[in-house]
């Protein structure tokens, strides 16, 4: 595939899977990591001097709604799991095959197969055919599968195929048309709201069904204290459950909805401050396995509307890395744990040989300056649209160079 | 016809807001300023010759994206009595049906050089969104479940008029009971903000599913037992049961609702003997309020509310257009 010359990244701080950050070099050949440690570049190698910055695996983003390469490359993301909520949905093999090849060569898309036809939550989609067309996992989409019988059959089928099921955990009977979490903010703004309990209810059912079916379950975004307690308890008794979140849920609470700011209209909706802190704790104690961007760029036609009429979602690819590295600076997690959350764990859940710096792994490499300061500006984003709730926020952490399969890709350069 | 300027800061400092989007964000003295401004219009409206020319030449657009009869009529009359050219835009005839966005519609109205736009919209926050985009003052005539500020102002004015002899016009220490669908009610939110800001104690009463979460944070005391909520109340405000939006999800039936939350003559006896009965209308007689209560000559102030509505809206239109009219101290 790649006829590129070998690459040696020198003078880096390698973030290794054993939890160590070690000074050294990394050599890639034939699109894979060929050597790690005190390598010297060999004649004919392309040499990239990391200048003492972090050398990490490219980020693996478990759950995005759009393939938006400039934003992903800006954010150090080399692979993303594409949600089936496309138009039309990823519920037949041909669409999955197309999606799987749509980013190559400098970005890899791992389509998530729709669990049910049309994502309607009733009939099983052709999951095995989609797997063979390139789907790496199954997803219920933006919505929960309300019918427990259907969900059980999805999980049993997924167990047979050894595929993980990514679920959106909100009890749809409770949420209805809610756009906010019940509480003082939603009450003052007069927004349709649902209690946060919609999440633990859905999680409890999905864990029970997954346990019964012997299936692997990934809760794509867990946002509440009680939901996280259920995940923690399930993990303790050995259930094959993993949990993800996005930076919004540990950075923001529903206060961000003030003035009807539609950029803070997310799904699940932002929660109360206590839940925000619980997400932080769950990142710290490894109840949460994955931090993803849930990248969903939306233009004014979707966002410059009254709050309840606007579409949920945020452009998150560019802020995923710096907001996660906030947690490193704050002492919540270590650098290697950040990489585990952003790359290693999502790659493992998807079953791809990436997301870690190990011999033989795909040479998806990011060179990161974790301290480089910059300011998020919604009007100057690499993403297709600037719908970020972090507009004008100073952040730290920037990708200096990005390599996919050992080849340099067009990561937007930081202004020097 | 003069402003009650003496008791307030001079000129626009008495009401420094460009628009009236909600009661939230208004200081108590700003609310009182609007009430005092309205008094002159209450007086004028009772004359056979009820006309003032101060808004002559101004164009006011009533943009109603949601059906309304009484509020629209009230704003139209208010504008016309002050001499403005009033134009009503009904949603059924608008381009919204053709897919035009709210912002585009707002920009169109703006380009027509309206001097004030009155907006009703079904989504919370829609009026703020428009107010942020247009150059002229915007008056919220109801946005979703958020606010309906002129209703709260007219309710406060009604209470003040009715209790003038009893409290001297003060709201301090008054107990006001609001009963009905609080969850879906912008009237309830604006009234809670307005009355608590003026010093009244507000009780709200409804079945749990119709009480918004954490409403206690807005200083309202929650009741599910209507009899207890009425005990010793000075004012009883009933809200319309929006049967068309309930579909059996919130209450089993209208008659069961009446059984628990209907204002009957018997129940009213639990409130103070001189308690006022109010309702923003339109009423479901025999559901949330019995006819014999709604029609009590000395107690029911429901038609008085409508009267005060015109005066309040005249006051709001007058005050908010003072800048464009270059009224001294308001430029």
XYZ file of C-alpha atoms in Angstrom:
747
model
C 0.000 0.000 0.000
C 2.517 2.515 1.065
C 5.511 2.946 -1.127
C 6.756 5.690 1.161
C 10.292 5.579 2.498
C 10.716 4.566 6.123
C 10.273 7.247 8.733
C 12.216 7.803 11.900
C 10.904 10.169 14.522
C 13.791 11.211 16.696
C 14.176 13.077 19.933
C 10.697 12.344 21.221
C 9.066 11.420 24.478
C 7.417 8.146 23.568
C 4.151 7.476 25.365
C 4.320 3.714 25.689
C 1.540 1.240 26.442
C 3.193 0.128 29.678
C 2.386 3.540 31.139
C 5.875 4.915 30.703
C 6.904 8.052 28.916
C 10.440 7.436 27.671
C 12.866 9.564 25.678
C 13.681 7.905 22.413
C 13.031 7.417 18.749
C 10.528 5.484 16.725
C 11.040 3.963 13.287
C 8.247 3.122 10.877
C 8.534 0.993 7.780
C 5.883 -0.336 5.430
C 3.217 1.555 7.314
C 3.952 -0.133 10.624
C 6.038 0.540 13.676
C 9.309 -1.261 13.057
C 11.400 -0.211 16.000
C 11.081 1.683 19.263
C 13.687 2.980 21.622
C 17.155 4.274 20.945
C 16.976 3.860 17.178
C 19.171 5.893 14.903
C 17.687 6.837 11.542
C 18.887 4.565 8.774
C 20.135 5.867 5.449
C 17.208 6.833 3.221
C 14.817 7.374 6.126
C 12.715 10.460 6.361
C 13.688 11.964 9.680
C 11.309 13.948 11.803
C 12.731 15.667 14.853
C 10.098 15.676 17.593
C 12.103 18.295 19.481
C 11.490 16.671 22.806
C 7.715 16.687 22.480
C 5.345 13.793 23.084
C 5.194 11.044 20.500
C 1.875 9.209 20.813
C -0.345 6.973 18.774
C -2.795 8.841 16.535
C -6.084 9.295 18.355
C -8.897 6.852 17.691
C -12.213 8.635 17.993
C -14.959 6.246 19.039
C -18.097 7.870 17.766
C -18.303 10.698 15.243
C -21.198 11.761 13.059
C -19.322 13.197 10.097
C -16.058 12.525 8.350
C -14.390 15.892 8.619
C -10.722 15.304 7.841
C -9.368 18.809 8.414
C -10.840 18.822 11.915
C -9.663 15.293 12.699
C -6.155 15.977 11.466
C -6.032 19.202 13.440
C -6.983 17.224 16.526
C -4.462 14.404 15.981
C -7.155 11.890 15.112
C -6.124 9.264 12.573
C -9.108 6.954 12.868
C -12.720 7.455 13.753
C -15.676 5.187 14.253
C -18.460 6.628 12.142
C -21.909 6.535 13.668
C -24.539 4.856 11.500
C -26.695 7.984 11.657
C -25.897 9.075 8.139
C -28.329 10.034 5.457
C -29.145 7.340 4.438
C -28.114 5.304 7.498
C -25.318 2.720 7.515
C -27.676 -0.225 7.570
C -26.671 -2.093 4.402
C -23.256 -3.511 3.405
C -22.774 -1.256 0.368
C -22.956 1.908 2.414
C -20.656 0.479 5.037
C -18.118 -0.470 2.366
C -18.253 3.001 0.893
C -17.865 4.647 4.278
C -14.973 2.372 5.213
C -12.949 3.537 2.238
C -14.031 7.152 2.302
C -11.108 8.524 4.311
C -8.192 6.638 2.827
C -5.286 6.960 2.608
C -4.653 9.602 5.228
C -7.609 8.862 7.463
C -9.304 5.628 8.350
C -13.002 5.400 8.917
C -14.356 2.499 10.905
C -18.067 2.389 10.200
C -20.405 1.326 12.962
C -23.151 -0.883 11.605
C -26.701 0.148 12.378
C -28.146 -2.361 14.818
C -31.563 -2.115 13.229
C -32.874 -1.283 9.778
C -33.231 2.427 9.314
C -32.119 2.769 12.952
C -35.772 2.366 13.779
C -35.195 0.005 16.661
C -37.407 -2.782 15.395
C -35.860 -5.131 12.780
C -32.275 -6.426 12.861
C -30.048 -5.049 10.128
C -27.650 -7.265 8.110
C -24.933 -7.034 10.704
C -22.719 -9.891 9.566
C -22.702 -8.693 5.963
C -21.849 -5.222 7.197
C -19.063 -6.637 9.337
C -17.583 -8.273 6.272
C -17.937 -4.973 4.434
C -15.803 -3.279 7.054
C -17.989 -2.453 10.038
C -15.957 -2.698 13.234
C -18.818 -2.588 15.700
C -22.570 -2.160 15.982
C -24.354 0.960 17.153
C -27.902 1.845 18.070
C -27.302 5.345 16.696
C -28.401 8.555 18.297
C -31.293 6.787 19.934
C -31.846 4.006 22.416
C -33.550 0.836 21.290
C -36.672 1.116 23.386
C -37.955 -2.393 22.794
C -36.131 -4.713 25.181
C -36.865 -7.785 23.077
C -35.237 -6.194 20.045
C -32.238 -5.055 22.073
C -31.761 -8.546 23.473
C -31.752 -10.029 19.976
C -29.246 -7.418 18.799
C -26.961 -8.272 21.713
C -27.256 -12.026 21.238
C -26.463 -11.661 17.548
C -23.534 -9.381 18.323
C -22.218 -11.908 20.843
C -22.288 -14.592 18.183
C -20.288 -12.335 15.840
C -18.032 -11.146 18.689
C -18.818 -7.531 17.901
C -19.281 -4.840 20.484
C -22.608 -2.970 20.635
C -22.377 0.788 21.172
C -25.535 2.077 22.722
C -26.988 5.488 23.385
C -28.295 5.153 26.903
C -31.312 7.340 27.495
C -34.750 5.932 28.170
C -36.711 7.376 25.281
C -40.019 7.065 27.084
C -38.692 9.465 29.673
C -36.841 11.815 27.378
C -39.582 12.288 24.793
C -38.853 15.586 23.106
C -36.643 16.865 25.925
C -33.678 19.039 25.029
C -32.360 19.637 28.542
C -31.933 17.914 31.886
C -34.692 18.713 34.387
C -33.482 21.219 36.908
C -33.382 24.885 37.718
C -31.810 25.943 34.428
C -34.325 24.106 32.243
C -37.142 25.394 34.438
C -36.015 29.008 34.215
C -35.508 28.779 30.471
C -38.779 26.925 29.961
C -37.087 24.184 27.952
C -38.624 20.741 27.501
C -36.615 18.606 29.884
C -36.290 15.088 31.219
C -34.866 13.874 34.514
C -31.245 12.687 34.450
C -32.606 9.323 35.688
C -33.399 8.547 32.034
C -29.753 7.558 31.708
C -29.277 5.108 34.605
C -32.588 3.490 33.685
C -31.361 2.791 30.173
C -27.916 1.718 31.364
C -29.371 -0.688 33.900
C -31.452 -2.396 31.237
C -28.693 -2.543 28.656
C -26.208 -3.969 31.149
C -28.739 -6.579 32.265
C -29.430 -7.603 28.681
C -25.746 -7.659 27.717
C -24.919 -9.761 30.754
C -27.710 -12.163 29.882
C -26.671 -12.341 26.214
C -22.962 -12.570 26.986
C -22.369 -9.621 24.691
C -19.857 -6.811 24.823
C -21.491 -3.481 25.477
C -20.020 -0.032 25.007
C -21.982 2.834 26.509
C -20.885 5.584 24.177
C -21.581 8.556 26.435
C -22.147 8.147 30.146
C -22.929 11.469 31.765
C -24.521 10.910 35.171
C -23.327 9.860 38.601
C -25.921 7.121 38.879
C -25.188 5.823 35.404
C -21.491 5.629 36.245
C -22.249 3.808 39.492
C -24.031 1.140 37.475
C -21.077 0.820 35.102
C -18.666 0.590 38.039
C -20.729 -2.140 39.677
C -21.053 -4.088 36.433
C -17.306 -3.938 35.828
C -16.697 -5.135 39.368
C -18.672 -8.281 38.714
C -16.886 -8.859 35.430
C -19.443 -7.773 32.871
C -17.912 -6.941 29.474
C -18.993 -3.344 29.582
C -17.010 -0.252 28.638
C -17.985 3.369 28.938
C -17.165 6.527 27.062
C -17.772 10.199 27.455
C -16.889 13.438 25.725
C -15.030 16.414 27.187
C -18.252 18.441 27.333
C -19.558 16.233 30.130
C -16.549 16.773 32.394
C -16.010 20.405 31.405
C -19.553 21.784 31.374
C -22.792 21.620 33.294
C -26.262 22.730 32.240
C -25.343 26.279 33.258
C -23.858 26.478 29.760
C -27.424 26.541 28.386
C -27.977 30.035 29.766
C -29.067 32.563 27.148
C -30.367 29.648 25.087
C -26.905 28.887 23.697
C -27.612 26.241 21.092
C -23.929 25.270 20.862
C -24.503 23.735 24.291
C -27.448 21.720 22.977
C -26.030 18.203 23.155
C -27.406 14.701 23.281
C -27.501 13.558 26.065
C -28.150 17.044 27.381
C -25.624 18.643 29.715
C -26.200 17.606 33.319
C -25.948 19.226 36.728
C -22.668 20.138 38.405
C -22.664 17.023 40.612
C -22.887 14.829 37.528
C -20.047 16.736 35.884
C -17.855 15.995 38.885
C -18.927 12.358 38.833
C -17.757 12.073 35.217
C -14.416 13.512 36.263
C -14.153 10.953 39.070
C -15.042 8.174 36.655
C -12.302 9.259 34.268
C -9.912 9.204 37.219
C -10.886 5.770 38.552
C -11.060 4.168 35.072
C -14.792 3.562 35.141
C -14.658 5.522 31.906
C -12.552 3.843 29.242
C -12.908 6.215 26.319
C -12.999 9.931 25.694
C -14.342 10.667 22.230
C -15.265 13.815 20.338
C -18.759 12.884 19.143
C -17.823 15.272 16.346
C -20.978 16.672 14.787
C -20.375 19.951 12.975
C -23.591 21.900 12.462
C -24.018 25.132 10.578
C -26.361 28.022 11.310
C -29.250 26.270 9.572
C -29.154 23.731 12.407
C -27.941 25.909 15.243
C -29.154 29.490 14.722
C -32.621 28.536 15.854
C -34.602 28.619 19.071
C -32.926 26.158 21.441
C -35.506 23.388 21.291
C -35.688 23.623 17.499
C -31.924 23.418 17.039
C -30.083 20.190 16.322
C -28.023 18.663 19.125
C -24.297 18.092 18.788
C -20.976 19.879 18.795
C -17.873 20.087 16.659
C -15.495 18.350 19.034
C -12.588 16.951 17.046
C -10.269 19.905 17.528
C -10.838 20.294 21.253
C -10.735 16.588 22.191
C -6.992 16.515 22.784
C -6.477 19.802 24.651
C -9.516 19.330 26.877
C -8.393 15.827 27.789
C -4.887 17.113 28.499
C -6.514 19.592 30.889
C -7.048 16.563 33.082
C -3.351 15.739 32.941
C -2.409 19.262 33.967
C -5.005 19.145 36.747
C -3.512 15.915 38.064
C -6.647 13.865 37.383
C -4.859 11.451 35.039
C -1.365 10.806 33.729
C -0.193 11.415 30.183
C -0.202 7.735 29.356
C -3.683 7.331 30.793
C -4.851 10.186 28.563
C -3.523 8.321 25.542
C -5.188 5.147 26.764
C -8.531 7.005 26.868
C -8.030 8.699 23.512
C -6.392 5.935 21.488
C -5.539 2.611 23.098
C -8.908 1.729 24.576
C -11.024 2.805 21.602
C -8.717 0.861 19.268
C -9.033 -2.196 21.469
C -12.828 -1.930 21.566
C -12.921 -1.633 17.789
C -10.397 -4.467 17.424
C -7.896 -2.555 15.300
C -4.133 -2.855 15.561
C -3.535 0.776 16.349
C -3.792 3.164 19.245
C -0.575 2.048 20.898
C 3.130 2.425 20.229
C 4.115 -1.197 19.821
C 6.120 -3.127 17.298
C 3.978 -4.157 14.362
C 1.173 -1.707 15.114
C -0.040 0.597 12.362
C 2.219 3.617 12.168
C -0.426 6.170 13.161
C 1.651 8.648 15.103
C 1.056 12.077 16.562
C 3.687 14.483 17.780
C 2.047 16.548 20.470
C 3.046 19.609 22.422
C 0.767 19.151 25.426
C 1.400 22.639 26.769
C 1.141 24.788 23.682
C -1.510 27.411 24.392
C -4.130 28.475 21.894
C -7.631 29.897 21.928
C -10.641 28.085 20.552
C -12.351 30.315 18.012
C -15.638 29.131 16.549
C -15.171 31.351 13.506
C -11.780 29.892 12.625
C -12.093 26.191 13.091
C -10.776 23.502 10.805
C -14.115 21.747 11.227
C -16.900 22.116 8.704
C -18.786 24.240 11.231
C -17.776 26.041 14.386
C -20.454 24.853 16.790
C -18.290 24.509 19.859
C -19.453 25.370 23.364
C -15.794 26.175 24.125
C -15.627 29.238 21.906
C -13.051 31.809 23.058
C -11.753 29.438 25.696
C -7.978 29.324 26.159
C -6.715 25.742 25.999
C -3.361 23.971 25.907
C -2.231 21.085 23.756
C -1.643 21.015 20.070
C -0.648 18.455 17.478
C 2.607 19.424 15.797
C 2.777 16.612 13.273
C 0.586 13.683 12.365
C 1.445 10.487 10.505
C -0.994 7.951 9.113
C 0.540 4.621 8.153
C 3.977 6.194 8.425
C 3.161 9.085 6.088
C 2.887 12.692 7.127
C -0.639 14.028 6.803
C -1.893 17.554 6.514
C -2.264 18.401 10.144
C -2.877 22.100 10.388
C 0.352 23.588 11.609
C 0.352 25.560 14.754
C 1.279 29.166 14.112
C 4.838 29.575 15.271
C -50.811 62.331 30.941
C -47.395 62.465 32.504
C -44.801 59.980 33.537
C -44.460 59.141 37.214
C -40.917 60.370 36.859
C -40.475 61.705 40.341
C -40.037 58.392 42.085
C -37.554 56.964 39.572
C -34.093 57.641 38.220
C -34.152 60.270 35.509
C -34.868 59.434 31.876
C -33.861 56.084 30.465
C -32.169 55.120 33.721
C -35.663 54.250 34.946
C -35.891 51.524 32.321
C -32.556 51.017 30.577
C -33.541 47.955 28.527
C -33.785 47.972 24.741
C -36.381 45.231 24.655
C -38.788 43.433 26.930
C -37.869 39.781 26.612
C -38.803 38.658 30.091
C -39.362 39.636 33.686
C -36.124 37.818 34.507
C -33.454 40.504 34.417
C -35.751 43.354 35.462
C -35.119 45.069 38.763
C -38.127 45.552 41.043
C -38.133 49.307 40.469
C -38.170 48.741 36.708
C -41.247 46.577 37.043
C -42.898 49.219 39.223
C -41.959 51.896 36.709
C -43.881 50.069 33.982
C -46.859 49.601 36.305
C -46.845 53.287 37.191
C -46.506 54.262 33.547
C -49.564 52.151 32.777
C -51.777 54.025 35.248
C -52.213 56.970 32.896
C -53.401 54.580 30.178
C -55.876 52.881 32.482
C -57.369 56.322 32.967
C -57.289 57.235 29.281
C -58.842 53.960 28.219
C -61.861 54.695 30.381
C -62.580 57.897 28.471
C -64.798 57.944 25.406
C -61.983 59.677 23.481
C -59.163 57.244 24.076
C -56.409 58.405 21.828
C -52.907 59.705 22.157
C -50.606 60.664 19.330
C -47.199 59.987 20.780
C -46.425 57.034 18.528
C -47.655 58.719 15.353
C -45.577 57.719 12.378
C -44.087 54.656 14.055
C -44.650 51.199 12.630
C -45.273 48.341 15.017
C -45.317 44.806 13.702
C -47.113 42.118 15.653
C -45.419 38.924 14.477
C -47.381 36.035 15.895
C -45.939 32.646 15.070
C -48.438 31.006 17.343
C -52.178 31.498 17.401
C -53.507 34.170 19.662
C -56.675 36.146 19.836
C -56.668 38.206 22.971
C -52.975 39.041 23.254
C -52.747 40.008 19.603
C -55.877 42.142 19.859
C -54.610 43.744 23.035
C -51.276 44.699 21.458
C -53.034 45.957 18.327
C -55.380 48.171 20.299
C -52.515 49.390 22.476
C -50.482 50.452 19.446
C -53.422 52.102 17.727
C -54.493 54.058 20.783
C -51.036 55.567 20.860
C -51.287 56.522 17.193
C -48.862 53.964 15.711
C -49.327 52.160 12.427
C -49.884 48.599 13.546
C -49.427 45.666 11.227
C -50.232 42.096 12.169
C -48.312 39.223 10.662
C -50.009 35.898 11.105
C -48.071 32.714 10.887
C -50.569 31.101 8.567
C -49.738 33.701 5.931
C -46.013 33.842 6.543
C -43.051 32.346 4.776
C -42.295 30.195 7.805
C -44.638 27.730 6.195
C -42.378 27.825 3.164
C -39.331 26.869 5.200
C -37.890 30.297 5.849
C -35.930 30.367 9.074
C -36.964 32.479 11.996
C -33.855 34.627 11.647
C -34.558 35.324 7.986
C -38.105 36.327 8.841
C -36.788 38.586 11.583
C -34.295 40.205 9.228
C -37.097 40.825 6.749
C -39.184 42.572 9.387
C -36.108 44.535 10.382
C -35.498 45.652 6.819
C -39.017 47.057 6.712
C -37.915 49.515 9.403
C -40.300 48.467 12.103
C -39.976 50.667 15.169
C -41.022 47.866 17.469
C -41.719 44.204 16.920
C -44.058 42.225 19.131
C -43.392 38.527 18.923
C -45.137 35.405 20.019
C -43.445 32.115 19.203
C -43.897 28.514 20.262
C -40.252 27.952 21.181
C -38.592 29.134 24.375
C -35.834 31.596 23.576
C -37.135 32.505 20.117
C -37.824 36.105 21.122
C -34.332 36.568 22.564
C -32.893 35.161 19.352
C -34.762 37.763 17.311
C -34.036 40.573 19.739
C -30.323 39.859 19.317
C -30.605 40.281 15.546
C -32.883 43.232 14.890
C -32.258 46.935 15.438
C -35.576 47.893 17.010
C -37.114 47.097 20.412
C -38.677 43.652 20.678
C -41.569 42.818 22.990
C -42.120 39.260 24.043
C -45.772 38.310 23.700
C -45.010 34.759 24.830
C -42.153 32.421 23.863
C -42.713 28.716 24.353
C -42.700 27.817 28.009
C -40.277 30.565 28.904
C -41.878 33.958 29.566
C -44.910 36.112 28.873
C -43.830 39.330 30.570
C -46.735 41.614 29.667
C -49.143 39.075 31.157
C -47.258 39.138 34.445
C -47.194 42.931 34.397
C -50.904 43.197 33.733
C -51.595 40.679 36.479
C -49.504 42.721 38.888
C -51.320 45.881 37.832
C -54.674 44.170 38.349
C -53.674 43.047 41.835
C -52.374 46.486 42.721
C -55.582 48.161 41.589
C -57.795 45.718 43.407
C -55.829 45.848 46.644
C -55.077 49.550 46.626
C -57.335 50.195 49.597
C -56.159 47.142 51.458
C -52.380 47.278 51.073
C -51.833 50.717 49.662
C -50.561 49.133 46.470
C -47.774 47.167 48.104
C -47.119 43.523 47.235
C -45.179 42.856 50.412
C -46.555 39.936 52.339
C -49.281 39.077 49.826
C -49.878 35.395 49.270
C -50.647 34.529 45.665
C -51.683 31.006 44.728
C -51.170 29.871 41.144
C -52.883 26.645 40.201
C -52.756 24.716 36.973
C -50.309 23.506 34.377
C -47.208 25.233 35.732
C -44.872 23.026 33.690
C -46.028 24.258 30.299
C -46.902 27.769 31.406
C -44.876 30.828 30.469
C -47.489 32.865 32.330
C -46.611 31.020 35.529
C -42.870 31.603 35.099
C -43.272 35.306 34.428
C -45.722 35.692 37.273
C -43.487 33.884 39.746
C -40.556 36.117 38.774
C -42.640 39.289 38.858
C -44.562 38.704 42.065
C -41.629 37.380 44.093
C -39.525 40.272 42.858
C -42.171 42.678 44.165
C -42.242 40.995 47.560
C -45.214 38.663 47.320
C -45.157 35.056 48.428
C -46.076 32.702 45.588
C -47.565 29.263 46.007
C -47.925 26.976 43.047
C -50.256 24.025 42.943
C -50.535 21.191 40.423
C -50.098 17.429 40.186
C -46.369 16.525 40.348
C -46.079 15.886 36.606
C -47.093 19.480 35.916
C -44.593 21.070 38.311
C -41.216 21.952 36.734
C -38.100 20.557 38.404
C -36.402 22.697 41.059
C -39.016 25.450 40.764
C -38.339 26.111 44.460
C -35.167 27.812 43.249
C -37.457 30.508 41.857
C -38.851 31.108 45.365
C -42.149 29.386 44.709
C -43.663 27.111 47.328
C -44.972 23.876 45.858
C -48.323 22.319 46.768
C -50.185 19.322 45.441
C -53.165 19.790 47.728
C -55.237 22.657 46.383
C -57.087 23.193 49.656
C -53.813 23.703 51.495
C -52.509 25.966 48.745
C -55.597 28.151 49.031
C -55.478 28.497 52.788
C -55.351 32.209 53.572
C -54.424 33.268 50.037
C -54.942 36.901 48.986
C -55.017 36.125 45.289
C -55.984 32.957 43.442
C -54.706 32.745 39.887
C -55.961 29.850 37.839
C -54.127 28.730 34.721
C -55.765 27.206 31.717
C -55.560 23.452 31.521
C -54.079 22.923 28.085
C -56.108 19.858 27.358
C -55.044 19.759 23.729
C -51.425 19.236 24.805
C -52.013 16.613 27.441
C -53.492 13.610 25.667
C -53.999 11.682 28.857
C -50.322 11.842 29.700
C -50.490 14.243 32.586
C -53.978 13.909 34.009
C -56.552 11.158 33.541
C -59.487 13.370 32.584
C -60.923 16.856 32.831
C -63.454 15.813 35.418
C -60.797 14.192 37.577
C -58.720 17.340 37.265
C -61.656 19.430 38.400
C -62.170 17.061 41.298
C -58.680 17.798 42.617
C -57.721 21.184 41.204
C -60.860 22.947 40.025
C -61.682 26.275 41.687
C -65.164 25.784 43.058
C -67.058 28.182 45.291
C -66.560 25.756 48.145
C -62.792 25.689 47.666
C -62.550 29.423 47.245
C -63.913 29.752 50.777
C -60.541 28.489 52.036
C -58.816 31.585 50.730
C -59.206 34.915 52.437
C -62.791 36.189 52.315
C -61.761 39.031 50.019
C -59.344 36.993 47.900
C -59.141 37.972 44.234
C -59.905 35.411 41.550
C -57.847 35.725 38.375
C -57.372 33.785 35.155
C -55.302 34.773 32.090
C -57.922 33.285 29.794
C -59.263 31.666 27.806
C -61.054 29.723 30.532
C -62.236 26.149 30.500
C -65.358 26.751 32.525
C -66.234 23.738 34.590
C -62.687 22.399 34.436
C -60.132 24.577 36.195
C -62.711 27.151 37.254
C -66.426 26.946 37.874
C -68.690 29.477 36.214
C -70.142 30.746 39.458
C -66.610 31.571 40.651
C -65.455 33.088 37.375
C -68.521 35.333 37.370
C -68.411 36.479 40.994
C -69.047 40.193 40.628
C -66.913 41.454 43.508
C -64.203 38.791 43.531
C -63.438 37.825 39.963
C -61.018 40.190 38.228
C -60.769 38.269 34.994
C -62.180 40.994 32.763
C -60.222 43.588 34.722
C -57.078 41.720 33.704
C -57.986 42.197 30.063
C -58.516 45.908 30.664
C -55.145 46.254 32.401
C -53.547 44.331 29.540
C -54.174 47.124 27.074
C -52.808 49.731 29.483
C -49.672 47.728 30.242
C -48.964 47.157 26.571
C -49.427 50.864 25.875
C -46.928 51.602 28.618
C -44.412 49.092 27.259
C -44.720 50.387 23.689
C -44.381 53.962 24.897
C -41.362 53.314 27.097
C -39.485 51.124 24.625
C -39.918 53.572 21.730
C -38.778 56.636 23.657
C -35.266 56.280 22.323
C -36.332 56.281 18.672
C -38.752 59.124 19.378
C -35.914 61.100 20.958
C -37.826 61.741 24.133
C -35.741 63.948 26.380
C -33.495 61.889 28.622
C -34.058 58.708 26.601
C -31.696 59.187 23.686
